[in-house]
Every structure is written in C-alpha cells, then in structure tokens.
PDB file of C-alpha atoms in Angstrom:
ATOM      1  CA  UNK A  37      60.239 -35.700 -62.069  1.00  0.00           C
ATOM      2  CA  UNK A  38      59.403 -32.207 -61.265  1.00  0.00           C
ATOM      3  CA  UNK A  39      61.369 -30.611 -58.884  1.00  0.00           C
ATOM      4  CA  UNK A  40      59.935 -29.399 -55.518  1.00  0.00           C
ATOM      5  CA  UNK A  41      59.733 -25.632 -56.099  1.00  0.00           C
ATOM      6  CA  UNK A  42      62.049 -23.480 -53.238  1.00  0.00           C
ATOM      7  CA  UNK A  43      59.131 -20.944 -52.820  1.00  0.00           C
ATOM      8  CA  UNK A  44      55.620 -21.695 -53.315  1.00  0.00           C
ATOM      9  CA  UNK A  45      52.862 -19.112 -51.984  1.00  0.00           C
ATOM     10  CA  UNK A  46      49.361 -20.452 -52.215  1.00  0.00           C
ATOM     11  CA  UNK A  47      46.398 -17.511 -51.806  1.00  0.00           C
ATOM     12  CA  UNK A  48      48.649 -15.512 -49.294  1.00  0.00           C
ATOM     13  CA  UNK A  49      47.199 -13.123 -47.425  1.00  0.00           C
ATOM     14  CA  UNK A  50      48.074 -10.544 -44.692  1.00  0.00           C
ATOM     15  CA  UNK A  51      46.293  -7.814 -43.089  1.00  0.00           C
ATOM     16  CA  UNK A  52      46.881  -4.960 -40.518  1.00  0.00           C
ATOM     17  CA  UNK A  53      43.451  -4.439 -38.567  1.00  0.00           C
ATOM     18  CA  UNK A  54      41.161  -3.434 -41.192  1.00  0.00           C
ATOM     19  CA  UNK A  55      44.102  -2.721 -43.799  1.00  0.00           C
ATOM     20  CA  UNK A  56      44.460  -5.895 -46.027  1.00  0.00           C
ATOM     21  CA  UNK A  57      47.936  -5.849 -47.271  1.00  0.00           C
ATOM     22  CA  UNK A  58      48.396  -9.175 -49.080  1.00  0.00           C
ATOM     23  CA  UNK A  59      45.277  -9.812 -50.873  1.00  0.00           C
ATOM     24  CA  UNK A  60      46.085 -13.688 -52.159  1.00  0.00           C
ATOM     25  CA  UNK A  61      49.606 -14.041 -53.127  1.00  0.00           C
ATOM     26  CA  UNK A  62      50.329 -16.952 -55.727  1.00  0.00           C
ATOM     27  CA  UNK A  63      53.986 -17.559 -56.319  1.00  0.00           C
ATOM     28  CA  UNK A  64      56.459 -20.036 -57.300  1.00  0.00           C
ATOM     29  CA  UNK A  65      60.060 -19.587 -57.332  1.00  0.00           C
ATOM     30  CA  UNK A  66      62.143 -23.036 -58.785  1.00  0.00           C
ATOM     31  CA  UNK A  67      65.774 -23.625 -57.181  1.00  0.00           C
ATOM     32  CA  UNK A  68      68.280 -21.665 -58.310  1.00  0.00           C
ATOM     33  CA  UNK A  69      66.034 -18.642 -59.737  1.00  0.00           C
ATOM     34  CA  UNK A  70      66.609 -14.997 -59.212  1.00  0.00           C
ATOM     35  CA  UNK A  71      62.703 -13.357 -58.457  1.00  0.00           C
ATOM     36  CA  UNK A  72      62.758 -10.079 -58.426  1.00  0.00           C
ATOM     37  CA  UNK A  73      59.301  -8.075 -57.001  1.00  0.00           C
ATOM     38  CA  UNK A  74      59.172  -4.806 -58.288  1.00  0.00           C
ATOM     39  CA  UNK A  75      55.985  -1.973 -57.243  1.00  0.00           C
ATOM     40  CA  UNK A  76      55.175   1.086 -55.763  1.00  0.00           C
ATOM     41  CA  UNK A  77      55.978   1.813 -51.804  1.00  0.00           C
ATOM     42  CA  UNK A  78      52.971   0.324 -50.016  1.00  0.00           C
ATOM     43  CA  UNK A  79      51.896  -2.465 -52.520  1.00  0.00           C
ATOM     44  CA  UNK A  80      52.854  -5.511 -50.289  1.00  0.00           C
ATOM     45  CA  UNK A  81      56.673  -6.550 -51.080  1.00  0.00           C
ATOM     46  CA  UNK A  82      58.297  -6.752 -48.065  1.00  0.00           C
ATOM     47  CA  UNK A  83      55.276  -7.642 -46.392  1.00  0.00           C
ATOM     48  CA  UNK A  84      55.488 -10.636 -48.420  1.00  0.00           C
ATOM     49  CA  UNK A  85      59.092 -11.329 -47.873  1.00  0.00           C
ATOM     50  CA  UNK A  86      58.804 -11.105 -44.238  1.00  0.00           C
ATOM     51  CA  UNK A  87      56.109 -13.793 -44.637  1.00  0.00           C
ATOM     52  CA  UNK A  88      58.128 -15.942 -46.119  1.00  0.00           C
ATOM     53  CA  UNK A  89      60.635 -16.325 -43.111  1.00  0.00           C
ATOM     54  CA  UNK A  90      57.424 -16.201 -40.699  1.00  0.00           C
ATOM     55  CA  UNK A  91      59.049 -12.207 -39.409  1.00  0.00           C
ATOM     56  CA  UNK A  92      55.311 -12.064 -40.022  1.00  0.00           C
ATOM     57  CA  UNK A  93      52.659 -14.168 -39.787  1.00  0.00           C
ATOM     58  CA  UNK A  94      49.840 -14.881 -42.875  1.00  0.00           C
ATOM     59  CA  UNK A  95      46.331 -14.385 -42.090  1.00  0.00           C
ATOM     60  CA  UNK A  96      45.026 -16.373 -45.206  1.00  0.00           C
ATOM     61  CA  UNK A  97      46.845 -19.156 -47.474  1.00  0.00           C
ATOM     62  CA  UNK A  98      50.045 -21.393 -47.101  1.00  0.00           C
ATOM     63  CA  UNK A  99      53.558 -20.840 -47.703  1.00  0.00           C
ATOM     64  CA  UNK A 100      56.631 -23.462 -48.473  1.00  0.00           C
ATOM     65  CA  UNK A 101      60.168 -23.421 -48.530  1.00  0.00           C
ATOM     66  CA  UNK A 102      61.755 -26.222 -50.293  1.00  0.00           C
ATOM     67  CA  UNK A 103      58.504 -28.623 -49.428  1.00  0.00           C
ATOM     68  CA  UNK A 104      58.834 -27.154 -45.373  1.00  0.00           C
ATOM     69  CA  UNK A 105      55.107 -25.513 -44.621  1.00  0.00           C
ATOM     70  CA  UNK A 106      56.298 -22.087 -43.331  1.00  0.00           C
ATOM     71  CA  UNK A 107      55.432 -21.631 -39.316  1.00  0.00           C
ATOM     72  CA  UNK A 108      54.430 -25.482 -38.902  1.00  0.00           C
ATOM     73  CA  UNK A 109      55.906 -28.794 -38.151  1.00  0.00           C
ATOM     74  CA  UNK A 110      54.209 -32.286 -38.994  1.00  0.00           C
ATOM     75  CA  UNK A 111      54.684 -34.727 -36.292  1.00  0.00           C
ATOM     76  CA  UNK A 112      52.684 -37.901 -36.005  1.00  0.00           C
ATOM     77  CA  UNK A 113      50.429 -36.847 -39.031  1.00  0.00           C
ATOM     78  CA  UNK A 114      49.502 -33.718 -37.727  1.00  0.00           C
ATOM     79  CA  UNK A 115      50.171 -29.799 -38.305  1.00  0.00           C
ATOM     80  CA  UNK A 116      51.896 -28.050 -35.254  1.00  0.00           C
ATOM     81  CA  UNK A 117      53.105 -24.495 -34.953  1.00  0.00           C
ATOM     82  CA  UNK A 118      56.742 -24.239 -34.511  1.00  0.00           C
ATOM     83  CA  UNK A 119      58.322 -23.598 -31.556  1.00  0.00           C
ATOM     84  CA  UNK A 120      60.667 -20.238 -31.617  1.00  0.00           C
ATOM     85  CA  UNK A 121      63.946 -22.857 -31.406  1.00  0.00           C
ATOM     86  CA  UNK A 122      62.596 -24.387 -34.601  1.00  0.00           C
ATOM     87  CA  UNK A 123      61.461 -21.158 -36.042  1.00  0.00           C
ATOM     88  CA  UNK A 124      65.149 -19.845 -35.378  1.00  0.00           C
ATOM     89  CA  UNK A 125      66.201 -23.119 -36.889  1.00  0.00           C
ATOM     90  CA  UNK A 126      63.738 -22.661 -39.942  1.00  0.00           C
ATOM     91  CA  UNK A 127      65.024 -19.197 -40.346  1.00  0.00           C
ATOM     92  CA  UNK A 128      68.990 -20.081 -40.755  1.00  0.00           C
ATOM     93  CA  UNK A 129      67.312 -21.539 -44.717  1.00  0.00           C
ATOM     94  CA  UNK A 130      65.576 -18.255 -45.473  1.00  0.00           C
ATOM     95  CA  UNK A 131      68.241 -15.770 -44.782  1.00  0.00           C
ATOM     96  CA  UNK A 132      67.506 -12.303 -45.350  1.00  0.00           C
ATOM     97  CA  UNK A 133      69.165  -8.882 -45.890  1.00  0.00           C
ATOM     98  CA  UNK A 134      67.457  -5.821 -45.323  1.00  0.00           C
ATOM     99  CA  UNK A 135      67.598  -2.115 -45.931  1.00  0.00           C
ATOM    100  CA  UNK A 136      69.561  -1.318 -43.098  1.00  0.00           C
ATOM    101  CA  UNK A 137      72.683  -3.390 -42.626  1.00  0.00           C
ATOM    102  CA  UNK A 138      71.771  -4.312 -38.442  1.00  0.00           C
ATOM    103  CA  UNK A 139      75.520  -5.174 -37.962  1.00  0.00           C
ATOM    104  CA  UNK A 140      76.745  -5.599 -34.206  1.00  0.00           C
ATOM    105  CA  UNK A 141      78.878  -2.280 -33.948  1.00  0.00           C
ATOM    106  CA  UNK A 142      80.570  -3.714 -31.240  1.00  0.00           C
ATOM    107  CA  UNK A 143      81.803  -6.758 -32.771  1.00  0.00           C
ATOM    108  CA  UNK A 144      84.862  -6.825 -35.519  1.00  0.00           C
ATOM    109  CA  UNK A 145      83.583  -7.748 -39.599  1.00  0.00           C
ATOM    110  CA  UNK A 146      84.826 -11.280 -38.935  1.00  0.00           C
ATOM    111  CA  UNK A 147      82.920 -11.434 -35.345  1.00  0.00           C
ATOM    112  CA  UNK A 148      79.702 -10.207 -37.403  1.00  0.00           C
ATOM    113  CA  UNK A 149      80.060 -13.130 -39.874  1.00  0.00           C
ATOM    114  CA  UNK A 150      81.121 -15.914 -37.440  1.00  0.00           C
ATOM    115  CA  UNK A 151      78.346 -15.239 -34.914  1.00  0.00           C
ATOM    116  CA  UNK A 152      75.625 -16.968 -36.024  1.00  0.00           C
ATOM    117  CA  UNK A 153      77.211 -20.098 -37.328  1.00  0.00           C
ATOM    118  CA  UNK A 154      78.718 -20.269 -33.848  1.00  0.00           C
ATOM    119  CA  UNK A 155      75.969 -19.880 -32.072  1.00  0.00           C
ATOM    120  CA  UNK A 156      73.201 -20.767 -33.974  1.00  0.00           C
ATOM    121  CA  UNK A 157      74.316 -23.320 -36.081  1.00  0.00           C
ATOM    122  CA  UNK A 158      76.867 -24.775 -33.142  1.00  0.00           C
ATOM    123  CA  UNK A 159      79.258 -25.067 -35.868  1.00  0.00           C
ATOM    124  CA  UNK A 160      83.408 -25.201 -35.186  1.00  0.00           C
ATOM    125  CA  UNK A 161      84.723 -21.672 -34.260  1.00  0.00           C
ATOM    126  CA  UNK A 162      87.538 -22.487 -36.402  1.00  0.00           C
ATOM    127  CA  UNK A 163      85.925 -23.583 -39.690  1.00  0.00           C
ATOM    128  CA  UNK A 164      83.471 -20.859 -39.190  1.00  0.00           C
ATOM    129  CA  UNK A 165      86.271 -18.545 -38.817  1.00  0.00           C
ATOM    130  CA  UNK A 166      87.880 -20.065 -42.016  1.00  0.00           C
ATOM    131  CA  UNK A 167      84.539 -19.739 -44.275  1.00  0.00           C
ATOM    132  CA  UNK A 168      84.201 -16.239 -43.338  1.00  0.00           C
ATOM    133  CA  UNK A 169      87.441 -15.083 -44.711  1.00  0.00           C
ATOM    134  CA  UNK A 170      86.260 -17.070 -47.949  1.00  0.00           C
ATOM    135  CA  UNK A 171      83.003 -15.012 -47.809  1.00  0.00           C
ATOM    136  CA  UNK A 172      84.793 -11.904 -47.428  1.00  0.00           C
ATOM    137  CA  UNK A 173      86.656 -12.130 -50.020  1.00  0.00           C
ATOM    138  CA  UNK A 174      84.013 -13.447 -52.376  1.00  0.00           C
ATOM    139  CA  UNK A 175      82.303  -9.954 -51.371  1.00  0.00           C
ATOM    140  CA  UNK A 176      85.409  -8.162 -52.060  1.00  0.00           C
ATOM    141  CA  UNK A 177      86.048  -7.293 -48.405  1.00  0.00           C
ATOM    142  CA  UNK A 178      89.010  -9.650 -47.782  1.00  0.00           C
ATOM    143  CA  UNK A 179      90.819  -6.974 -45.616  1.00  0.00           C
ATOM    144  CA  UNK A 180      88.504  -5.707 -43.535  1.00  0.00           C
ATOM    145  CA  UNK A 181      88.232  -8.924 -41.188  1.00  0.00           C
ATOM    146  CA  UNK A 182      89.540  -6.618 -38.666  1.00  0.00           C
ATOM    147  CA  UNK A 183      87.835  -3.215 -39.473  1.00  0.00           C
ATOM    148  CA  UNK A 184      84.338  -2.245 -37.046  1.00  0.00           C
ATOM    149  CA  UNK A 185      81.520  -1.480 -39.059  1.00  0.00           C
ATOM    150  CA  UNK A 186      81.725   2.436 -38.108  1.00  0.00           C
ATOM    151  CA  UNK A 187      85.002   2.259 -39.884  1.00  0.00           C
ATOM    152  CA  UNK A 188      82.888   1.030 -43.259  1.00  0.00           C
ATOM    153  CA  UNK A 189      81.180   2.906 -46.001  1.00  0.00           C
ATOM    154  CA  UNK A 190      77.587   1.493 -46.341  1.00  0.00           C
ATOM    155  CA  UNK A 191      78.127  -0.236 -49.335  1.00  0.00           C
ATOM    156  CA  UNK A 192      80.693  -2.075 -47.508  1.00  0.00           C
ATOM    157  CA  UNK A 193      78.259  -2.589 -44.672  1.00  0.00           C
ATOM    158  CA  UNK A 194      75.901  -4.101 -47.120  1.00  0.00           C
ATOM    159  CA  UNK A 195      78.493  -6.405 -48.530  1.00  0.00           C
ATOM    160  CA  UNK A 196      79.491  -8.012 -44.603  1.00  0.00           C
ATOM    161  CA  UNK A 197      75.561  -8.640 -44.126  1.00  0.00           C
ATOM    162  CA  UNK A 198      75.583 -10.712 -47.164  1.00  0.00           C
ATOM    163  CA  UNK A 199      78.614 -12.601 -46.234  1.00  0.00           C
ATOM    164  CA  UNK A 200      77.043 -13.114 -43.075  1.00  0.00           C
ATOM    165  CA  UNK A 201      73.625 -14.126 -44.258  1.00  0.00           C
ATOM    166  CA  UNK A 202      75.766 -16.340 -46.501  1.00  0.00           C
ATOM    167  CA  UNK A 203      77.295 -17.869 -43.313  1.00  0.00           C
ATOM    168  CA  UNK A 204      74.530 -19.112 -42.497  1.00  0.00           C
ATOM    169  CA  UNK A 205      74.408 -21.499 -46.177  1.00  0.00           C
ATOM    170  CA  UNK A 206      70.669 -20.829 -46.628  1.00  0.00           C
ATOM    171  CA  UNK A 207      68.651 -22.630 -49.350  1.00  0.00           C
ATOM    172  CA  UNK A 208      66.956 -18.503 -49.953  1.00  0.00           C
ATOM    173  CA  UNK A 209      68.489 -15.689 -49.504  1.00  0.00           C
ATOM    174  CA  UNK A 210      65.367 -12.646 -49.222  1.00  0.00           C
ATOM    175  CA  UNK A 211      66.844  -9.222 -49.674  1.00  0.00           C
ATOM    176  CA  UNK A 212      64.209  -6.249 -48.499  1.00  0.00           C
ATOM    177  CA  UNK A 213      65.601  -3.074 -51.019  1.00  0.00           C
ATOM    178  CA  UNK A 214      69.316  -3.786 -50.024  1.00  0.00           C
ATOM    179  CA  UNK A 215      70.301  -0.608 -51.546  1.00  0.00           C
ATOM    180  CA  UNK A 216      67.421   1.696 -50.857  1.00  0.00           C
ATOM    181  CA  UNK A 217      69.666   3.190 -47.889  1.00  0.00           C
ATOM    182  CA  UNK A 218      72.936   3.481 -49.616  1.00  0.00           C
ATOM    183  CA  UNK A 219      74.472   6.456 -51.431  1.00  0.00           C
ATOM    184  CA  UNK A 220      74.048   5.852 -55.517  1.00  0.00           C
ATOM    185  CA  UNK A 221      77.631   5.713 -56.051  1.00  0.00           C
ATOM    186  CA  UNK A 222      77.857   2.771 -53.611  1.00  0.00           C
ATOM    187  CA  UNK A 223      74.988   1.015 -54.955  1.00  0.00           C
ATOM    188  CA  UNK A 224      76.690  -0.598 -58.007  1.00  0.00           C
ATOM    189  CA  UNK A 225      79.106  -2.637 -55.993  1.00  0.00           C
ATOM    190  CA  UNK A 226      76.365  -4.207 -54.050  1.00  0.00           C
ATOM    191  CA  UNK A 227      74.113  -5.055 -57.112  1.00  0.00           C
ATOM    192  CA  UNK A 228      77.271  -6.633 -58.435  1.00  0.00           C
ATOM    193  CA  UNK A 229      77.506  -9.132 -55.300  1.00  0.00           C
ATOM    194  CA  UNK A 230      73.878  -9.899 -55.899  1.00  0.00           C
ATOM    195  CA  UNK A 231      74.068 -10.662 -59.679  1.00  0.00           C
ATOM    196  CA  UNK A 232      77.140 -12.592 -58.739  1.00  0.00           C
ATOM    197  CA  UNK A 233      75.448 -14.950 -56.238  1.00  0.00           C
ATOM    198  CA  UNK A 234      72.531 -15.456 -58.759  1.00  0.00           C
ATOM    199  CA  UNK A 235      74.807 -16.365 -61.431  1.00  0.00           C
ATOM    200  CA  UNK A 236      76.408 -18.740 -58.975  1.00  0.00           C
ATOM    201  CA  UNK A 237      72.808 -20.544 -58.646  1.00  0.00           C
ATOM    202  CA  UNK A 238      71.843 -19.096 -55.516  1.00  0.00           C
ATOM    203  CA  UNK A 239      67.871 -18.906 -55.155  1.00  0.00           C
ATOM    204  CA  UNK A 240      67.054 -15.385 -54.540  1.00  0.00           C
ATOM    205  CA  UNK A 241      63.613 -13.135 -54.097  1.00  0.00           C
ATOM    206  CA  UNK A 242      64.815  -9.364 -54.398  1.00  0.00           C
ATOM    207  CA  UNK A 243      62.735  -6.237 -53.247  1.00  0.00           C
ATOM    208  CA  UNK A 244      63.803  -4.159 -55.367  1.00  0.00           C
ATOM    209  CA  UNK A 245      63.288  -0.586 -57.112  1.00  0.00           C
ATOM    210  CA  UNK A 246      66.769  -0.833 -59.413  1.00  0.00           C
ATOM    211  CA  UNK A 247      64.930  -1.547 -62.926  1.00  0.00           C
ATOM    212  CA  UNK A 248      68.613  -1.949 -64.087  1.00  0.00           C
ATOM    213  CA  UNK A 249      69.253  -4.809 -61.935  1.00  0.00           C
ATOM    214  CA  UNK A 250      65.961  -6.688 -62.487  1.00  0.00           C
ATOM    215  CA  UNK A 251      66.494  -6.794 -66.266  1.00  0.00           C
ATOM    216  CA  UNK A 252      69.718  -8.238 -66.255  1.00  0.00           C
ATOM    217  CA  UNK A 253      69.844 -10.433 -63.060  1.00  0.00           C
ATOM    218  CA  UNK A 254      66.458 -11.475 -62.623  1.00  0.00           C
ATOM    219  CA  UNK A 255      65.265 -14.822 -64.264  1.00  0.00           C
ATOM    220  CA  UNK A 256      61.523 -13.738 -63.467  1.00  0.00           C
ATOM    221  CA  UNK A 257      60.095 -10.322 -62.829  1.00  0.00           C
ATOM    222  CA  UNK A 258      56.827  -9.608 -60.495  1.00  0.00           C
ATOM    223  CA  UNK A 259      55.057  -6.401 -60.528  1.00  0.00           C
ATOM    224  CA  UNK A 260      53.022  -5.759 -57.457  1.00  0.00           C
ATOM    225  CA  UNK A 261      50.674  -3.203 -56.896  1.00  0.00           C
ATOM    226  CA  UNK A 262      47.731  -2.833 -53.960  1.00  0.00           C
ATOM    227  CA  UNK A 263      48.762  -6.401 -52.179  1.00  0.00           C
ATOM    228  CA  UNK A 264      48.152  -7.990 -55.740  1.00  0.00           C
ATOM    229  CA  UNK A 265      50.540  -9.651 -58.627  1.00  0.00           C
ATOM    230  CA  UNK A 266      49.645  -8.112 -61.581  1.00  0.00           C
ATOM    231  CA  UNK A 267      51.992  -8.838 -63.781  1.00  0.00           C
ATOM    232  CA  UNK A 268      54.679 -11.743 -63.903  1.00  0.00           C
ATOM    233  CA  UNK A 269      57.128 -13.545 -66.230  1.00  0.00           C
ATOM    234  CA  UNK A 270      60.646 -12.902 -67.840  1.00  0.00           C
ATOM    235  CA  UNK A 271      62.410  -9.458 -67.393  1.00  0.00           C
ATOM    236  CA  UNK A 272      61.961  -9.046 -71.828  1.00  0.00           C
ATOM    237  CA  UNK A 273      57.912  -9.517 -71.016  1.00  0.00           C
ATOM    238  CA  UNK A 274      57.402  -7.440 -67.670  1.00  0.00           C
ATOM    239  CA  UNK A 275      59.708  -4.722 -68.117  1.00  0.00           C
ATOM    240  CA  UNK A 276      60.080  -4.838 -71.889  1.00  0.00           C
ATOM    241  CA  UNK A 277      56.308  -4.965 -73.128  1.00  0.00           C
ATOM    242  CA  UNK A 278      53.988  -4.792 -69.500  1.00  0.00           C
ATOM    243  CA  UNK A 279      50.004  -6.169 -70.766  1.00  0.00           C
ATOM    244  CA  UNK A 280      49.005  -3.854 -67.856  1.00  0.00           C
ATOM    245  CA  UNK A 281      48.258  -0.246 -67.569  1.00  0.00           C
ATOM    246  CA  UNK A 282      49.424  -0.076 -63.863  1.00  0.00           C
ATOM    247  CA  UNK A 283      52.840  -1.889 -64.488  1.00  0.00           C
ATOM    248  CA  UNK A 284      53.547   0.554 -67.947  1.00  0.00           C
ATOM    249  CA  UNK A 285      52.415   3.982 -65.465  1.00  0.00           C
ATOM    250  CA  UNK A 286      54.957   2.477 -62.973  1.00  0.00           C
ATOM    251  CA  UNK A 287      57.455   2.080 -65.210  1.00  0.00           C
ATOM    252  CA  UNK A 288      57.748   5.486 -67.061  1.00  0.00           C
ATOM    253  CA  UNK A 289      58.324   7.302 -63.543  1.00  0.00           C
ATOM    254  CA  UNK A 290      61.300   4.650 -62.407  1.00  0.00           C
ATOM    255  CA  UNK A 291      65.170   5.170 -63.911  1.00  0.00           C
ATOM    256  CA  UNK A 292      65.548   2.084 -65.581  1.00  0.00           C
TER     257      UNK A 292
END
C-alpha cells in the first residue's frame, strides 16, 4: 500500500496583485524525507513554504499535509475553511523556523521552549518542562535553560527555535534559510542540528542557499527559478549533472 505522501502540492499557485509568484507548484515530499528547495532570491521558495502552513494563502491549486487539505476542514461531506483555532491547531504539524530566530526576549530559553506546548497544546507544565531539557540538549544547549536569548550567540538562538519548533512534535518541520542571518562561523553548528534531525527521520522542506548542506542531507533536491520547478530529483542528479541551463548558471555563482 502506498503511503500517504506528508507534502503533496497540486498546480500551486500564488500571486501578489499583478505579480504571479507561484506559477503551478507540483510537489511531493514522502514521510521521513529531507526536501531541500534551492534558487535565486525572488523565485518563489518561501512563498511556497509559507503556503504550506497557510502563513499565506494559494490563489490556484491544493495543498496536503499528511492527507489534511491545507486551510480546509471536511465536515458532513463538505469543504469548509478553517477557523483560526483550527488553523493554530493545523499549524502545531507544520512547524517552521525562519531566518530570524523571533524568540520572546523576555522569557528564559526554557520559557521559549515550554510556551507553546503549554499553551497551545494544553499539555502538563511539568512534562513540557521535562521534554524541553531533552530538546536542549539534543541541540547541544543543555545549559542554557536559564540563559535570555540576548545572552546567546545567533547560532545558539537558532538552535532554541528548533528545540522549540520541536516542542511542538510536528509531523514537518519548514525551515525559511535558517542560516541566512547568522555569522558563517556559526552556521556549521546549525546545519549539523538539521542533518541530525533528518537522519533521525524527521520530514523536512529546507529553504536553503548552503549547496554543502543540500548534497549531503537532502534526500531530494528542487531547483526553483521564476515561481517554477525546473529541476528535481536526488542531490547526485540536481547538483551533480543539472539537464537545465538555468540550474547549471545558478550553480557556478553559489559556494558549494
């Protein structure tokens, strides 16, 4: 039996007033995969992503998460939008890191983490208290339960707002360039969480522009350019021998 895929995107499409951004998005990410969507600033990624967890909403097409039609609800046979509870509810599956590390700077590492399993989830203060400090230390930040996030480099900023999207145990876990506003010596020890949690089966769709990291974490690589997929398969294929002229001219200017 073929499983239900964790991602499917079905002729996706997004515009801004006259600007089409998504111009009919097919994708299908299977559990446990690591998708990373690589292109030039501008070609539709994070658009995408924040389609995915309804941040924005499609013009054109359908979107799933694990067989859930993204933004809708079926009750008594028919298709009704979500409410913003159930969107909120919807959104605790499809957790998502972004660029910058939006971390409560008023709230300890540990209140950051415990937050929105207390009051989202309504889970026990006390075993949300107790997977945090498991999180933490899975992201190498054991010791800073304490620490406020002004008293963290940003690579250790990065690290609490994957624990804390972790919190949340989400079936997809979107990251929007997670190290695009870090310093490149930090960058490595966040890349090394990610490839970490994909190892560990965690689905995962990745904005990304670290060529590195999409070789040798990635189980599929998508190159997007001008709201379109050009180009998709396995890291050797994409990055190693691109069919298309846009994805090799994109290539040759990145570090890979």
């Amino acid at each position: 039996m073929t499983p239900v895929p964790m991602l499917l995107a079905d002729g996706v499409r997004k515009s801004y007033g006259d600007n089409e951004v998504l111009c009919g998005i097919d994708l299908e990410v299977t559990p446990g995969e690591v998708m990373c969507l690589l292109g030039p600033s501008g070609s539709g990624k994070s658009t995408f992503l924040r389609c995915i967890n309804r941040l924005e909403r499609i013009d054109g097409g359908r979107l799933w998460v694990d067989g859930e039609r993204v933004g809708y609800r079926r009750h008594k046979g028919a298709l009704h939008e979500m409410t913003d509870r159930q969107l909120c509810r919807f959104r605790t599956q499809t957790a998502m890191v972004f660029q910058h590390f939006n971390l409560f700077p008023h709230m300890t590492v540990l209140g950051n983490v415990t937050i929105g399993p207390v009051k989202v989830k309504r889970e026990p203060k006390a075993e949300a208290v107790t997977r945090a400090h498991e999180l933490l230390d899975r992201v190498g930040l054991g010791e800073k339960a304490t620490a406020y996030p002004r008293q963290l480099s940003g690579g250790q900023q990065q690290r609490v707002a994957i624990a804390r999207a972790l919190a949340m145990r989400p079936k997809l876990m979107l990251f929007d360039e997670p190290t695009s506003a870090l310093d490149p010596e930090l960058v490595g020890e966040v890349l090394a969480v990610m490839k970490d949690l994909g190892d560990s089966g965690m689905t995962m769709v990745v904005v990304t522009h670290e060529v590195g990291f999409a070789r040798e974490a990635a189980d599929t690589v998508v190159f997007m350019d001008g709201g379109v997929v050009v180009e998709a398969g396995s890291p050797d294929r994409v990055l190693g021998s691109p069919q298309h002229e846009r994805t090799r001219a994109f290539l040759s200017k990145v570090p890979v």
